N, C-alpha and C. Protein backbone atom coordinates (compact mmCIF):
# COMPACT_ATOMS: atom_id res chain seq x y z
N UNK A 1 40.42 -1.27 107.26
CA UNK A 1 40.85 -0.90 108.59
C UNK A 1 39.78 -0.09 109.28
N UNK A 2 40.01 0.15 110.56
CA UNK A 2 39.07 0.90 111.38
C UNK A 2 39.07 2.37 110.97
N UNK A 3 37.89 2.92 110.80
CA UNK A 3 37.72 4.34 110.49
C UNK A 3 36.83 4.96 111.56
N UNK A 4 37.30 6.06 112.12
CA UNK A 4 36.54 6.77 113.16
C UNK A 4 36.20 8.16 112.66
N UNK A 5 34.93 8.48 112.65
CA UNK A 5 34.45 9.79 112.23
C UNK A 5 33.71 10.42 113.39
N UNK A 6 33.98 11.69 113.65
CA UNK A 6 33.33 12.31 114.79
C UNK A 6 33.17 13.81 114.67
N UNK A 7 32.35 14.34 115.55
CA UNK A 7 32.12 15.78 115.68
C UNK A 7 32.07 16.10 117.16
N UNK A 8 32.51 17.28 117.53
CA UNK A 8 32.47 17.68 118.93
C UNK A 8 32.28 19.19 119.02
N UNK A 9 31.66 19.63 120.10
CA UNK A 9 31.46 21.05 120.35
C UNK A 9 31.52 21.30 121.85
N UNK A 10 32.27 22.36 122.24
CA UNK A 10 32.39 22.75 123.65
C UNK A 10 32.06 24.23 123.74
N UNK A 11 31.19 24.59 124.67
CA UNK A 11 30.72 25.98 124.75
C UNK A 11 31.77 26.92 125.33
N UNK A 12 32.42 26.52 126.43
CA UNK A 12 33.40 27.39 127.10
C UNK A 12 34.68 26.61 127.34
N UNK A 13 35.44 26.39 126.28
CA UNK A 13 36.65 25.58 126.38
C UNK A 13 37.82 26.40 126.91
N UNK A 14 38.78 25.70 127.52
CA UNK A 14 40.03 26.32 127.97
C UNK A 14 41.14 25.31 127.83
N UNK A 15 42.37 25.84 127.67
CA UNK A 15 43.55 24.99 127.53
C UNK A 15 44.69 25.62 128.29
N UNK A 16 45.20 24.90 129.28
CA UNK A 16 46.29 25.42 130.08
C UNK A 16 45.95 26.71 130.79
N UNK A 17 44.69 26.86 131.18
CA UNK A 17 44.26 28.07 131.85
C UNK A 17 43.89 29.21 130.92
N UNK A 18 44.03 29.01 129.61
CA UNK A 18 43.70 30.03 128.62
C UNK A 18 42.29 29.78 128.10
N UNK A 19 41.42 30.76 128.24
CA UNK A 19 40.04 30.61 127.77
C UNK A 19 40.02 30.65 126.24
N UNK A 20 39.45 29.62 125.63
CA UNK A 20 39.38 29.54 124.17
C UNK A 20 38.02 29.94 123.62
N UNK A 21 37.01 29.98 124.47
CA UNK A 21 35.66 30.29 124.01
C UNK A 21 34.97 29.05 123.46
N UNK A 22 34.10 29.25 122.47
CA UNK A 22 33.36 28.14 121.88
C UNK A 22 34.23 27.41 120.86
N UNK A 23 34.25 26.08 120.94
CA UNK A 23 35.06 25.26 120.04
C UNK A 23 34.17 24.20 119.40
N UNK A 24 34.29 24.05 118.09
CA UNK A 24 33.61 22.96 117.40
C UNK A 24 34.55 22.35 116.38
N UNK A 25 34.45 21.04 116.19
CA UNK A 25 35.36 20.36 115.28
C UNK A 25 34.71 19.13 114.68
N UNK A 26 35.17 18.76 113.51
CA UNK A 26 34.81 17.48 112.89
C UNK A 26 36.09 16.85 112.36
N UNK A 27 36.20 15.51 112.46
CA UNK A 27 37.44 14.85 112.10
C UNK A 27 37.15 13.45 111.58
N UNK A 28 38.19 12.88 110.95
CA UNK A 28 38.16 11.51 110.46
C UNK A 28 39.51 10.87 110.75
N UNK A 29 39.51 9.71 111.39
CA UNK A 29 40.74 9.05 111.78
C UNK A 29 40.78 7.64 111.18
N UNK A 30 41.92 7.32 110.54
CA UNK A 30 42.13 5.98 110.02
C UNK A 30 43.62 5.68 110.05
N UNK A 31 44.06 4.64 109.36
CA UNK A 31 45.46 4.24 109.40
C UNK A 31 46.39 5.30 108.82
N UNK A 32 45.86 6.22 108.01
CA UNK A 32 46.68 7.28 107.40
C UNK A 32 46.87 8.47 108.33
N UNK A 33 46.17 8.46 109.49
CA UNK A 33 46.28 9.56 110.42
C UNK A 33 44.93 10.18 110.73
N UNK A 34 44.97 11.41 111.18
CA UNK A 34 43.75 12.14 111.53
C UNK A 34 43.58 13.30 110.56
N UNK A 35 42.44 13.30 109.87
CA UNK A 35 42.10 14.42 109.00
C UNK A 35 41.20 15.37 109.80
N UNK A 36 41.74 16.54 110.12
CA UNK A 36 40.94 17.55 110.81
C UNK A 36 40.17 18.32 109.74
N UNK A 37 38.91 17.93 109.55
CA UNK A 37 38.12 18.50 108.46
C UNK A 37 37.68 19.92 108.77
N UNK A 38 37.48 20.20 110.06
CA UNK A 38 37.00 21.54 110.43
C UNK A 38 37.26 21.76 111.91
N UNK A 39 37.89 22.87 112.24
CA UNK A 39 38.06 23.29 113.62
C UNK A 39 37.78 24.79 113.68
N UNK A 40 36.91 25.19 114.58
CA UNK A 40 36.58 26.61 114.71
C UNK A 40 36.53 26.98 116.19
N UNK A 41 37.21 28.11 116.50
CA UNK A 41 37.17 28.68 117.83
C UNK A 41 36.58 30.08 117.73
N UNK A 42 35.62 30.38 118.58
CA UNK A 42 35.01 31.71 118.64
C UNK A 42 35.19 32.28 120.03
N UNK A 43 35.76 33.48 120.08
CA UNK A 43 35.92 34.16 121.35
C UNK A 43 35.59 35.64 121.16
N UNK A 44 34.46 36.06 121.65
CA UNK A 44 34.01 37.43 121.40
C UNK A 44 33.83 37.65 119.92
N UNK A 45 34.44 38.72 119.39
CA UNK A 45 34.36 39.01 117.96
C UNK A 45 35.45 38.30 117.16
N UNK A 46 36.38 37.64 117.85
CA UNK A 46 37.49 36.96 117.17
C UNK A 46 37.15 35.50 116.89
N UNK A 47 37.74 34.97 115.81
CA UNK A 47 37.55 33.55 115.52
C UNK A 47 38.78 32.98 114.82
N UNK A 48 38.93 31.68 114.95
CA UNK A 48 40.01 30.94 114.31
C UNK A 48 39.42 29.71 113.64
N UNK A 49 39.81 29.44 112.39
CA UNK A 49 39.42 28.21 111.72
C UNK A 49 40.68 27.49 111.23
N UNK A 50 40.63 26.16 111.23
CA UNK A 50 41.79 25.38 110.80
C UNK A 50 41.31 24.06 110.21
N UNK A 51 42.10 23.51 109.31
CA UNK A 51 41.84 22.21 108.71
C UNK A 51 43.15 21.65 108.21
N UNK A 52 43.26 20.31 108.21
CA UNK A 52 44.49 19.72 107.72
C UNK A 52 44.66 18.29 108.15
N UNK A 53 45.91 17.83 108.19
CA UNK A 53 46.22 16.42 108.40
C UNK A 53 47.26 16.25 109.49
N UNK A 54 47.02 15.27 110.38
CA UNK A 54 48.00 14.84 111.37
C UNK A 54 48.35 13.40 111.06
N UNK A 55 49.64 13.16 110.71
CA UNK A 55 50.06 11.84 110.29
C UNK A 55 50.50 10.99 111.48
N UNK A 56 50.48 9.68 111.34
CA UNK A 56 50.84 8.79 112.46
C UNK A 56 52.23 9.05 113.02
N UNK A 57 53.18 9.45 112.20
CA UNK A 57 54.53 9.71 112.67
C UNK A 57 54.69 11.02 113.41
N UNK A 58 53.60 11.78 113.55
CA UNK A 58 53.67 13.06 114.25
C UNK A 58 53.80 14.26 113.34
N UNK A 59 53.87 14.05 112.01
CA UNK A 59 53.93 15.17 111.08
C UNK A 59 52.56 15.85 111.00
N UNK A 60 52.59 17.16 110.84
CA UNK A 60 51.35 17.93 110.82
C UNK A 60 51.38 18.91 109.66
N UNK A 61 50.23 19.12 109.04
CA UNK A 61 50.07 20.13 107.99
C UNK A 61 48.67 20.71 108.14
N UNK A 62 48.60 21.88 108.76
CA UNK A 62 47.32 22.53 109.03
C UNK A 62 47.29 23.92 108.42
N UNK A 63 46.22 24.24 107.72
CA UNK A 63 46.00 25.60 107.25
C UNK A 63 45.11 26.31 108.26
N UNK A 64 45.47 27.53 108.61
CA UNK A 64 44.73 28.24 109.65
C UNK A 64 44.49 29.68 109.26
N UNK A 65 43.37 30.21 109.73
CA UNK A 65 43.04 31.63 109.59
C UNK A 65 42.50 32.13 110.92
N UNK A 66 42.90 33.34 111.28
CA UNK A 66 42.39 33.99 112.49
C UNK A 66 41.97 35.40 112.12
N UNK A 67 40.86 35.85 112.67
CA UNK A 67 40.34 37.19 112.37
C UNK A 67 40.02 37.93 113.66
N UNK A 68 40.40 39.20 113.70
CA UNK A 68 40.03 40.13 114.78
C UNK A 68 40.57 39.71 116.14
N UNK A 69 41.74 39.05 116.16
CA UNK A 69 42.34 38.67 117.44
C UNK A 69 42.84 39.91 118.18
N UNK A 70 42.67 39.94 119.48
CA UNK A 70 43.11 41.07 120.30
C UNK A 70 44.61 40.97 120.52
N UNK A 71 45.37 41.92 119.97
CA UNK A 71 46.84 41.89 120.08
C UNK A 71 47.28 41.90 121.53
N UNK A 72 46.59 42.63 122.38
CA UNK A 72 46.99 42.73 123.79
C UNK A 72 46.94 41.37 124.48
N UNK A 73 46.09 40.46 124.00
CA UNK A 73 45.99 39.13 124.59
C UNK A 73 46.98 38.15 124.00
N UNK A 74 47.51 38.46 122.80
CA UNK A 74 48.40 37.54 122.10
C UNK A 74 49.86 37.88 122.32
N UNK A 75 50.19 39.18 122.38
CA UNK A 75 51.58 39.64 122.43
C UNK A 75 51.90 40.22 123.80
N UNK A 76 52.99 39.74 124.40
CA UNK A 76 53.51 40.35 125.61
C UNK A 76 54.55 41.37 125.19
N UNK A 77 54.13 42.64 125.10
CA UNK A 77 55.00 43.67 124.52
C UNK A 77 56.05 44.15 125.50
N UNK A 78 57.32 44.31 125.02
CA UNK A 78 58.36 44.88 125.88
C UNK A 78 58.28 46.40 125.96
N UNK A 79 57.46 47.00 125.10
CA UNK A 79 57.37 48.47 125.07
C UNK A 79 56.51 48.99 126.21
N UNK A 80 56.90 50.14 126.76
CA UNK A 80 56.09 50.77 127.79
C UNK A 80 54.73 51.12 127.21
N UNK A 81 53.68 50.80 127.93
CA UNK A 81 52.34 51.06 127.42
C UNK A 81 51.75 49.89 126.67
N UNK A 82 52.58 48.86 126.40
CA UNK A 82 52.07 47.63 125.79
C UNK A 82 51.72 47.78 124.33
N UNK A 83 50.94 46.83 123.83
CA UNK A 83 50.53 46.79 122.44
C UNK A 83 49.04 46.56 122.36
N UNK A 84 48.42 47.06 121.29
CA UNK A 84 46.98 46.87 121.10
C UNK A 84 46.68 46.86 119.61
N UNK A 85 45.44 46.50 119.28
CA UNK A 85 45.00 46.45 117.89
C UNK A 85 44.25 45.16 117.63
N UNK A 86 43.77 45.02 116.41
CA UNK A 86 43.07 43.81 115.99
C UNK A 86 43.87 43.17 114.86
N UNK A 87 44.18 41.88 115.03
CA UNK A 87 45.07 41.20 114.10
C UNK A 87 44.34 40.11 113.32
N UNK A 88 44.69 39.98 112.03
CA UNK A 88 44.24 38.89 111.18
C UNK A 88 45.46 38.07 110.79
N UNK A 89 45.28 36.75 110.66
CA UNK A 89 46.38 35.86 110.28
C UNK A 89 45.88 34.83 109.29
N UNK A 90 46.72 34.51 108.30
CA UNK A 90 46.44 33.40 107.39
C UNK A 90 47.76 32.69 107.11
N UNK A 91 47.78 31.36 107.28
CA UNK A 91 49.03 30.65 107.05
C UNK A 91 48.92 29.17 107.36
N UNK A 92 50.08 28.58 107.65
CA UNK A 92 50.19 27.13 107.83
C UNK A 92 50.94 26.79 109.10
N UNK A 93 50.58 25.66 109.69
CA UNK A 93 51.38 25.02 110.72
C UNK A 93 51.87 23.71 110.12
N UNK A 94 53.22 23.59 109.99
CA UNK A 94 53.82 22.40 109.38
C UNK A 94 54.92 21.87 110.28
N UNK A 95 55.42 20.68 109.91
CA UNK A 95 56.50 20.07 110.66
C UNK A 95 55.99 18.94 111.52
N UNK A 96 56.60 18.77 112.68
CA UNK A 96 56.19 17.72 113.61
C UNK A 96 55.52 18.36 114.82
N UNK A 97 54.78 17.53 115.56
CA UNK A 97 54.15 18.04 116.77
C UNK A 97 55.19 18.48 117.80
N UNK A 98 56.39 17.86 117.75
CA UNK A 98 57.46 18.24 118.67
C UNK A 98 58.19 19.49 118.21
N UNK A 99 58.27 19.73 116.89
CA UNK A 99 58.96 20.91 116.35
C UNK A 99 58.12 21.54 115.25
N UNK A 100 57.00 22.13 115.62
CA UNK A 100 56.14 22.74 114.60
C UNK A 100 56.73 24.04 114.07
N UNK A 101 56.33 24.41 112.86
CA UNK A 101 56.74 25.67 112.25
C UNK A 101 55.49 26.39 111.74
N UNK A 102 55.33 27.63 112.15
CA UNK A 102 54.19 28.44 111.71
C UNK A 102 54.67 29.47 110.70
N UNK A 103 54.02 29.53 109.54
CA UNK A 103 54.34 30.52 108.53
C UNK A 103 53.06 31.17 108.04
N UNK A 104 53.13 32.44 107.68
CA UNK A 104 51.93 33.09 107.17
C UNK A 104 52.09 34.59 107.12
N UNK A 105 50.96 35.26 107.06
CA UNK A 105 50.91 36.72 106.98
C UNK A 105 50.03 37.27 108.09
N UNK A 106 50.52 38.30 108.76
CA UNK A 106 49.78 38.95 109.84
C UNK A 106 49.49 40.40 109.44
N UNK A 107 48.24 40.83 109.67
CA UNK A 107 47.88 42.23 109.47
C UNK A 107 47.22 42.75 110.76
N UNK A 108 47.68 43.92 111.21
CA UNK A 108 47.11 44.56 112.39
C UNK A 108 46.55 45.91 112.00
N UNK A 109 45.32 46.18 112.40
CA UNK A 109 44.66 47.45 112.09
C UNK A 109 44.46 48.27 113.36
N UNK A 110 44.56 49.60 113.20
CA UNK A 110 44.32 50.54 114.29
C UNK A 110 45.05 50.10 115.55
N UNK A 111 46.38 49.96 115.42
CA UNK A 111 47.18 49.41 116.50
C UNK A 111 48.02 50.43 117.23
N UNK A 112 48.66 49.93 118.28
CA UNK A 112 49.57 50.76 119.08
C UNK A 112 50.67 49.86 119.61
N UNK A 113 51.91 50.36 119.55
CA UNK A 113 53.05 49.68 120.14
C UNK A 113 53.80 50.70 120.96
N UNK A 114 53.69 50.60 122.29
CA UNK A 114 54.24 51.63 123.14
C UNK A 114 53.56 52.96 122.85
N UNK A 115 54.35 54.00 122.52
CA UNK A 115 53.77 55.30 122.20
C UNK A 115 53.49 55.52 120.73
N UNK A 116 53.68 54.48 119.91
CA UNK A 116 53.48 54.60 118.46
C UNK A 116 52.11 54.06 118.07
N UNK A 117 51.25 54.95 117.62
CA UNK A 117 49.94 54.55 117.09
C UNK A 117 50.04 54.44 115.57
N UNK A 118 49.37 53.44 114.99
CA UNK A 118 49.45 53.26 113.54
C UNK A 118 48.11 52.80 112.98
N UNK A 119 47.95 53.05 111.66
CA UNK A 119 46.71 52.68 110.99
C UNK A 119 46.69 51.21 110.62
N UNK A 120 47.77 50.73 110.01
CA UNK A 120 47.83 49.34 109.59
C UNK A 120 49.28 48.88 109.55
N UNK A 121 49.50 47.62 109.88
CA UNK A 121 50.82 47.00 109.79
C UNK A 121 50.64 45.60 109.21
N UNK A 122 51.58 45.22 108.35
CA UNK A 122 51.50 43.89 107.72
C UNK A 122 52.91 43.29 107.67
N UNK A 123 52.99 41.98 107.89
CA UNK A 123 54.28 41.31 107.81
C UNK A 123 54.12 39.83 107.51
N UNK A 124 55.11 39.27 106.81
CA UNK A 124 55.23 37.83 106.73
C UNK A 124 55.91 37.34 107.99
N UNK A 125 55.50 36.19 108.49
CA UNK A 125 56.05 35.69 109.75
C UNK A 125 56.41 34.22 109.63
N UNK A 126 57.54 33.85 110.22
CA UNK A 126 57.94 32.46 110.36
C UNK A 126 58.35 32.26 111.82
N UNK A 127 57.68 31.34 112.49
CA UNK A 127 57.95 31.09 113.91
C UNK A 127 58.32 29.63 114.09
N UNK A 128 59.52 29.40 114.64
CA UNK A 128 59.99 28.06 114.98
C UNK A 128 60.34 28.01 116.46
N UNK A 129 60.67 26.82 116.93
CA UNK A 129 61.07 26.70 118.33
C UNK A 129 62.33 27.48 118.62
N UNK A 130 63.21 27.65 117.62
CA UNK A 130 64.49 28.30 117.86
C UNK A 130 64.57 29.71 117.32
N UNK A 131 63.46 30.27 116.83
CA UNK A 131 63.56 31.64 116.33
C UNK A 131 62.31 32.17 115.68
N UNK A 132 62.37 33.46 115.38
CA UNK A 132 61.26 34.19 114.76
C UNK A 132 61.82 35.05 113.64
N UNK A 133 61.12 35.10 112.50
CA UNK A 133 61.52 35.97 111.40
C UNK A 133 60.31 36.74 110.90
N UNK A 134 60.49 38.04 110.71
CA UNK A 134 59.48 38.90 110.10
C UNK A 134 60.03 39.39 108.77
N UNK A 135 59.31 39.11 107.68
CA UNK A 135 59.75 39.49 106.34
C UNK A 135 58.82 40.56 105.77
N UNK A 136 59.44 41.55 105.12
CA UNK A 136 58.69 42.59 104.42
C UNK A 136 57.66 43.25 105.34
N UNK A 137 58.07 43.49 106.58
CA UNK A 137 57.18 44.18 107.52
C UNK A 137 57.00 45.63 107.08
N UNK A 138 55.76 46.10 107.08
CA UNK A 138 55.46 47.47 106.66
C UNK A 138 54.38 48.03 107.57
N UNK A 139 54.58 49.27 107.99
CA UNK A 139 53.64 49.94 108.90
C UNK A 139 53.33 51.31 108.35
N UNK A 140 52.05 51.71 108.44
CA UNK A 140 51.64 53.04 107.99
C UNK A 140 50.91 53.75 109.13
N UNK A 141 51.34 54.98 109.39
CA UNK A 141 50.70 55.81 110.40
C UNK A 141 50.47 57.18 109.78
N UNK A 142 49.27 57.40 109.24
CA UNK A 142 49.02 58.63 108.50
C UNK A 142 49.88 58.66 107.26
N UNK A 143 50.71 59.71 107.08
CA UNK A 143 51.61 59.81 105.93
C UNK A 143 52.96 59.17 106.20
N UNK A 144 53.17 58.67 107.41
CA UNK A 144 54.44 58.07 107.78
C UNK A 144 54.47 56.58 107.42
N UNK A 145 55.67 56.11 107.07
CA UNK A 145 55.84 54.70 106.72
C UNK A 145 57.07 54.14 107.43
N UNK A 146 56.98 52.88 107.81
CA UNK A 146 58.10 52.16 108.39
C UNK A 146 58.19 50.80 107.72
N UNK A 147 59.39 50.41 107.32
CA UNK A 147 59.62 49.10 106.72
C UNK A 147 60.74 48.41 107.48
N UNK A 148 60.61 47.09 107.68
CA UNK A 148 61.60 46.40 108.49
C UNK A 148 61.71 44.93 108.11
N UNK A 149 62.86 44.36 108.41
CA UNK A 149 63.09 42.92 108.33
C UNK A 149 63.72 42.53 109.65
N UNK A 150 63.18 41.50 110.29
CA UNK A 150 63.59 41.14 111.64
C UNK A 150 63.88 39.65 111.71
N UNK A 151 64.98 39.28 112.35
CA UNK A 151 65.29 37.88 112.62
C UNK A 151 65.75 37.78 114.07
N UNK A 152 65.08 36.92 114.84
CA UNK A 152 65.45 36.71 116.23
C UNK A 152 65.69 35.22 116.45
N UNK A 153 66.80 34.90 117.08
CA UNK A 153 67.15 33.52 117.36
C UNK A 153 67.35 33.35 118.86
N UNK A 154 66.89 32.24 119.40
CA UNK A 154 67.13 31.95 120.81
C UNK A 154 67.64 30.51 120.98
N UNK A 155 68.52 30.09 120.05
CA UNK A 155 69.10 28.73 120.14
C UNK A 155 69.88 28.57 121.44
N UNK A 156 70.82 29.47 121.69
CA UNK A 156 71.60 29.41 122.93
C UNK A 156 71.31 30.63 123.77
N UNK A 157 71.58 31.81 123.23
CA UNK A 157 71.19 33.06 123.87
C UNK A 157 70.44 33.90 122.84
N UNK A 158 69.50 34.68 123.30
CA UNK A 158 68.65 35.45 122.39
C UNK A 158 69.49 36.45 121.60
N UNK A 159 69.30 36.46 120.28
CA UNK A 159 70.04 37.35 119.38
C UNK A 159 69.08 37.98 118.38
N UNK A 160 69.31 39.25 118.08
CA UNK A 160 68.43 40.00 117.19
C UNK A 160 69.21 40.57 116.03
N UNK A 161 68.61 40.51 114.83
CA UNK A 161 69.11 41.21 113.65
C UNK A 161 67.92 41.92 113.02
N UNK A 162 68.03 43.25 112.87
CA UNK A 162 66.90 44.03 112.36
C UNK A 162 67.40 45.16 111.47
N UNK A 163 66.79 45.28 110.29
CA UNK A 163 67.00 46.42 109.40
C UNK A 163 65.69 47.19 109.33
N UNK A 164 65.75 48.49 109.54
CA UNK A 164 64.53 49.29 109.58
C UNK A 164 64.73 50.60 108.82
N UNK A 165 63.70 51.03 108.11
CA UNK A 165 63.68 52.32 107.41
C UNK A 165 62.41 53.07 107.80
N UNK A 166 62.53 54.37 108.01
CA UNK A 166 61.36 55.20 108.30
C UNK A 166 61.32 56.36 107.31
N UNK A 167 60.10 56.78 106.99
CA UNK A 167 59.89 57.89 106.06
C UNK A 167 58.75 58.74 106.57
N UNK A 168 59.01 60.04 106.72
CA UNK A 168 58.02 61.01 107.18
C UNK A 168 57.43 60.64 108.54
N UNK A 169 58.25 60.07 109.38
CA UNK A 169 57.78 59.70 110.72
C UNK A 169 57.82 60.93 111.63
N UNK A 170 56.73 61.30 112.29
CA UNK A 170 56.75 62.46 113.19
C UNK A 170 57.78 62.28 114.29
N UNK A 171 58.61 63.30 114.47
CA UNK A 171 59.69 63.20 115.46
C UNK A 171 59.15 63.06 116.87
N UNK A 172 58.03 63.72 117.18
CA UNK A 172 57.50 63.62 118.54
C UNK A 172 56.97 62.22 118.82
N UNK A 173 56.48 61.53 117.77
CA UNK A 173 56.02 60.15 117.95
C UNK A 173 57.17 59.24 118.32
N UNK A 174 58.30 59.36 117.60
CA UNK A 174 59.46 58.55 117.92
C UNK A 174 60.04 58.92 119.28
N UNK A 175 60.00 60.21 119.62
CA UNK A 175 60.51 60.65 120.91
C UNK A 175 59.70 60.02 122.05
N UNK A 176 58.37 59.98 121.88
CA UNK A 176 57.53 59.36 122.91
C UNK A 176 57.78 57.87 122.98
N UNK A 177 57.91 57.22 121.80
CA UNK A 177 58.15 55.78 121.78
C UNK A 177 59.48 55.43 122.44
N UNK A 178 60.47 56.36 122.34
CA UNK A 178 61.79 56.13 122.93
C UNK A 178 61.89 56.72 124.34
N UNK A 179 60.77 57.26 124.86
CA UNK A 179 60.72 57.84 126.21
C UNK A 179 61.72 58.99 126.37
N UNK A 180 61.85 59.82 125.31
CA UNK A 180 62.73 60.99 125.38
C UNK A 180 61.95 62.19 125.91
N UNK A 181 62.58 62.95 126.81
CA UNK A 181 61.91 64.10 127.42
C UNK A 181 62.12 65.38 126.63
N UNK A 182 63.02 65.39 125.65
CA UNK A 182 63.32 66.59 124.87
C UNK A 182 62.15 66.94 123.96
N UNK A 183 61.60 68.17 124.06
CA UNK A 183 60.50 68.56 123.16
C UNK A 183 61.01 68.71 121.73
N UNK A 184 60.44 67.96 120.81
CA UNK A 184 60.89 67.98 119.43
C UNK A 184 59.71 67.76 118.51
N UNK A 185 59.72 68.43 117.36
CA UNK A 185 58.70 68.22 116.34
C UNK A 185 59.40 68.18 114.99
N UNK A 186 58.68 67.78 113.96
CA UNK A 186 59.25 67.68 112.63
C UNK A 186 59.06 66.29 112.05
N UNK A 187 59.73 66.03 110.92
CA UNK A 187 59.61 64.76 110.23
C UNK A 187 60.98 64.09 110.13
N UNK A 188 60.99 62.77 110.31
CA UNK A 188 62.24 62.02 110.30
C UNK A 188 62.23 61.00 109.16
N UNK A 189 63.33 61.00 108.38
CA UNK A 189 63.64 59.93 107.43
C UNK A 189 64.93 59.28 107.91
N UNK A 190 65.01 57.98 107.79
CA UNK A 190 66.26 57.36 108.22
C UNK A 190 66.25 55.86 108.06
N UNK A 191 67.39 55.26 108.35
CA UNK A 191 67.54 53.81 108.31
C UNK A 191 68.51 53.40 109.38
N UNK A 192 68.36 52.15 109.84
CA UNK A 192 69.24 51.66 110.90
C UNK A 192 69.39 50.15 110.80
N UNK A 193 70.52 49.67 111.27
CA UNK A 193 70.80 48.24 111.42
C UNK A 193 71.04 47.99 112.90
N UNK A 194 70.23 47.11 113.50
CA UNK A 194 70.34 46.78 114.92
C UNK A 194 70.64 45.29 115.02
N UNK A 195 71.67 44.94 115.75
CA UNK A 195 72.05 43.53 115.81
C UNK A 195 72.83 43.22 117.07
N UNK A 196 72.88 41.91 117.37
CA UNK A 196 73.67 41.43 118.49
C UNK A 196 72.82 40.70 119.51
N UNK A 197 73.46 40.18 120.57
CA UNK A 197 72.71 39.59 121.68
C UNK A 197 71.81 40.65 122.30
N UNK A 198 70.64 40.23 122.78
CA UNK A 198 69.69 41.21 123.33
C UNK A 198 70.30 42.00 124.49
N UNK A 199 71.21 41.39 125.21
CA UNK A 199 71.83 42.09 126.34
C UNK A 199 72.90 43.07 125.89
N UNK A 200 73.38 42.97 124.63
CA UNK A 200 74.46 43.85 124.16
C UNK A 200 74.18 44.26 122.71
N UNK A 201 73.07 44.89 122.47
CA UNK A 201 72.71 45.30 121.11
C UNK A 201 73.57 46.46 120.65
N UNK A 202 73.86 46.50 119.34
CA UNK A 202 74.55 47.63 118.74
C UNK A 202 73.71 48.12 117.55
N UNK A 203 73.88 49.39 117.21
CA UNK A 203 73.10 49.98 116.12
C UNK A 203 73.95 50.95 115.34
N UNK A 204 73.75 50.98 114.02
CA UNK A 204 74.35 51.96 113.14
C UNK A 204 73.26 52.45 112.19
N UNK A 205 73.40 53.68 111.71
CA UNK A 205 72.40 54.17 110.79
C UNK A 205 72.58 55.63 110.45
N UNK A 206 71.60 56.15 109.71
CA UNK A 206 71.56 57.56 109.34
C UNK A 206 70.16 58.09 109.62
N UNK A 207 70.09 59.36 109.92
CA UNK A 207 68.80 59.98 110.22
C UNK A 207 68.81 61.42 109.70
N UNK A 208 67.68 61.85 109.17
CA UNK A 208 67.52 63.24 108.70
C UNK A 208 66.25 63.81 109.31
N UNK A 209 66.35 65.00 109.86
CA UNK A 209 65.23 65.70 110.49
C UNK A 209 64.94 66.96 109.70
N UNK A 210 63.70 67.19 109.33
CA UNK A 210 63.33 68.38 108.56
C UNK A 210 62.03 68.97 109.08
N UNK A 211 61.84 70.26 108.70
CA UNK A 211 60.64 70.99 109.14
C UNK A 211 60.46 70.85 110.64
N UNK A 212 61.56 71.08 111.39
CA UNK A 212 61.60 70.68 112.79
C UNK A 212 61.68 71.86 113.75
N UNK A 213 61.44 71.53 115.00
CA UNK A 213 61.65 72.45 116.11
C UNK A 213 62.16 71.63 117.28
N UNK A 214 63.31 72.01 117.82
CA UNK A 214 63.92 71.27 118.92
C UNK A 214 64.08 72.21 120.10
N UNK A 215 63.43 71.88 121.19
CA UNK A 215 63.52 72.73 122.38
C UNK A 215 63.07 74.15 122.13
N UNK A 216 62.12 74.33 121.21
CA UNK A 216 61.61 75.65 120.89
C UNK A 216 62.37 76.37 119.80
N UNK A 217 63.46 75.79 119.28
CA UNK A 217 64.27 76.41 118.24
C UNK A 217 63.96 75.77 116.89
N UNK A 218 63.64 76.59 115.87
CA UNK A 218 63.34 76.04 114.55
C UNK A 218 64.58 75.47 113.88
N UNK A 219 64.40 74.36 113.17
CA UNK A 219 65.48 73.71 112.43
C UNK A 219 64.95 73.34 111.06
N UNK A 220 65.55 73.90 110.00
CA UNK A 220 65.10 73.59 108.64
C UNK A 220 65.46 72.16 108.26
N UNK A 221 66.71 71.77 108.53
CA UNK A 221 67.17 70.44 108.15
C UNK A 221 68.39 70.07 108.97
N UNK A 222 68.43 68.81 109.41
CA UNK A 222 69.60 68.30 110.13
C UNK A 222 69.73 66.84 109.80
N UNK A 223 70.96 66.38 109.60
CA UNK A 223 71.18 64.96 109.31
C UNK A 223 72.43 64.49 110.04
N UNK A 224 72.47 63.18 110.28
CA UNK A 224 73.62 62.64 111.01
C UNK A 224 73.68 61.13 110.78
N UNK A 225 74.89 60.63 110.94
CA UNK A 225 75.11 59.19 111.00
C UNK A 225 75.39 58.84 112.46
N UNK A 226 75.03 57.66 112.87
CA UNK A 226 75.22 57.31 114.28
C UNK A 226 75.68 55.86 114.42
N UNK A 227 76.32 55.61 115.55
CA UNK A 227 76.71 54.27 115.93
C UNK A 227 76.55 54.16 117.44
N UNK A 228 75.90 53.09 117.87
CA UNK A 228 75.64 52.91 119.29
C UNK A 228 75.90 51.46 119.68
N UNK A 229 76.67 51.27 120.74
CA UNK A 229 76.89 49.92 121.22
C UNK A 229 77.23 49.95 122.72
């Protein structure tokens, strides 16, 4: 049968108005489909490489890696102040071209989400057309740690399920991230379950504050359970 082998390179590529930078690829096409032997995108200090197979029926299996991607360009953050950092990704794109599924691991270094600055964050990610899941998400900011599991579905209406734990998180950091005007310092340990439609979220959990000062008043220790809906 007919076999087509090729190479291509574009200096300043763009797709849908998005600048991709320099793109180079090599491929082989025959009756079994298209073998993407090498695809590389370079944009500033960031780069993406991918290789894999596209089958005639539309099935795809691509392994991909991305390094030093600018989070501010990739994520539209709902948090005030946006998001920043440099992200690395390693994983797969599988499924069909009409319903692809991305799975892998993301690591962000020296990042910021709203008022929360952190040293490193890592999570497993699964992204489909109908939802997003973050597994074993972990964030470190100095001596503080945050762990979370997140599932978001948008089949009919957007719905969120999230379990989160924090340890030694500075109270003023969380206060800034939550846009609270009350002056507070100290360390927070706690856990929470947040779930429901995005328009009607509810939360339950426990929180403990120690070595604290609230509104200028010292507090050795305070703990509480909460429910919000």
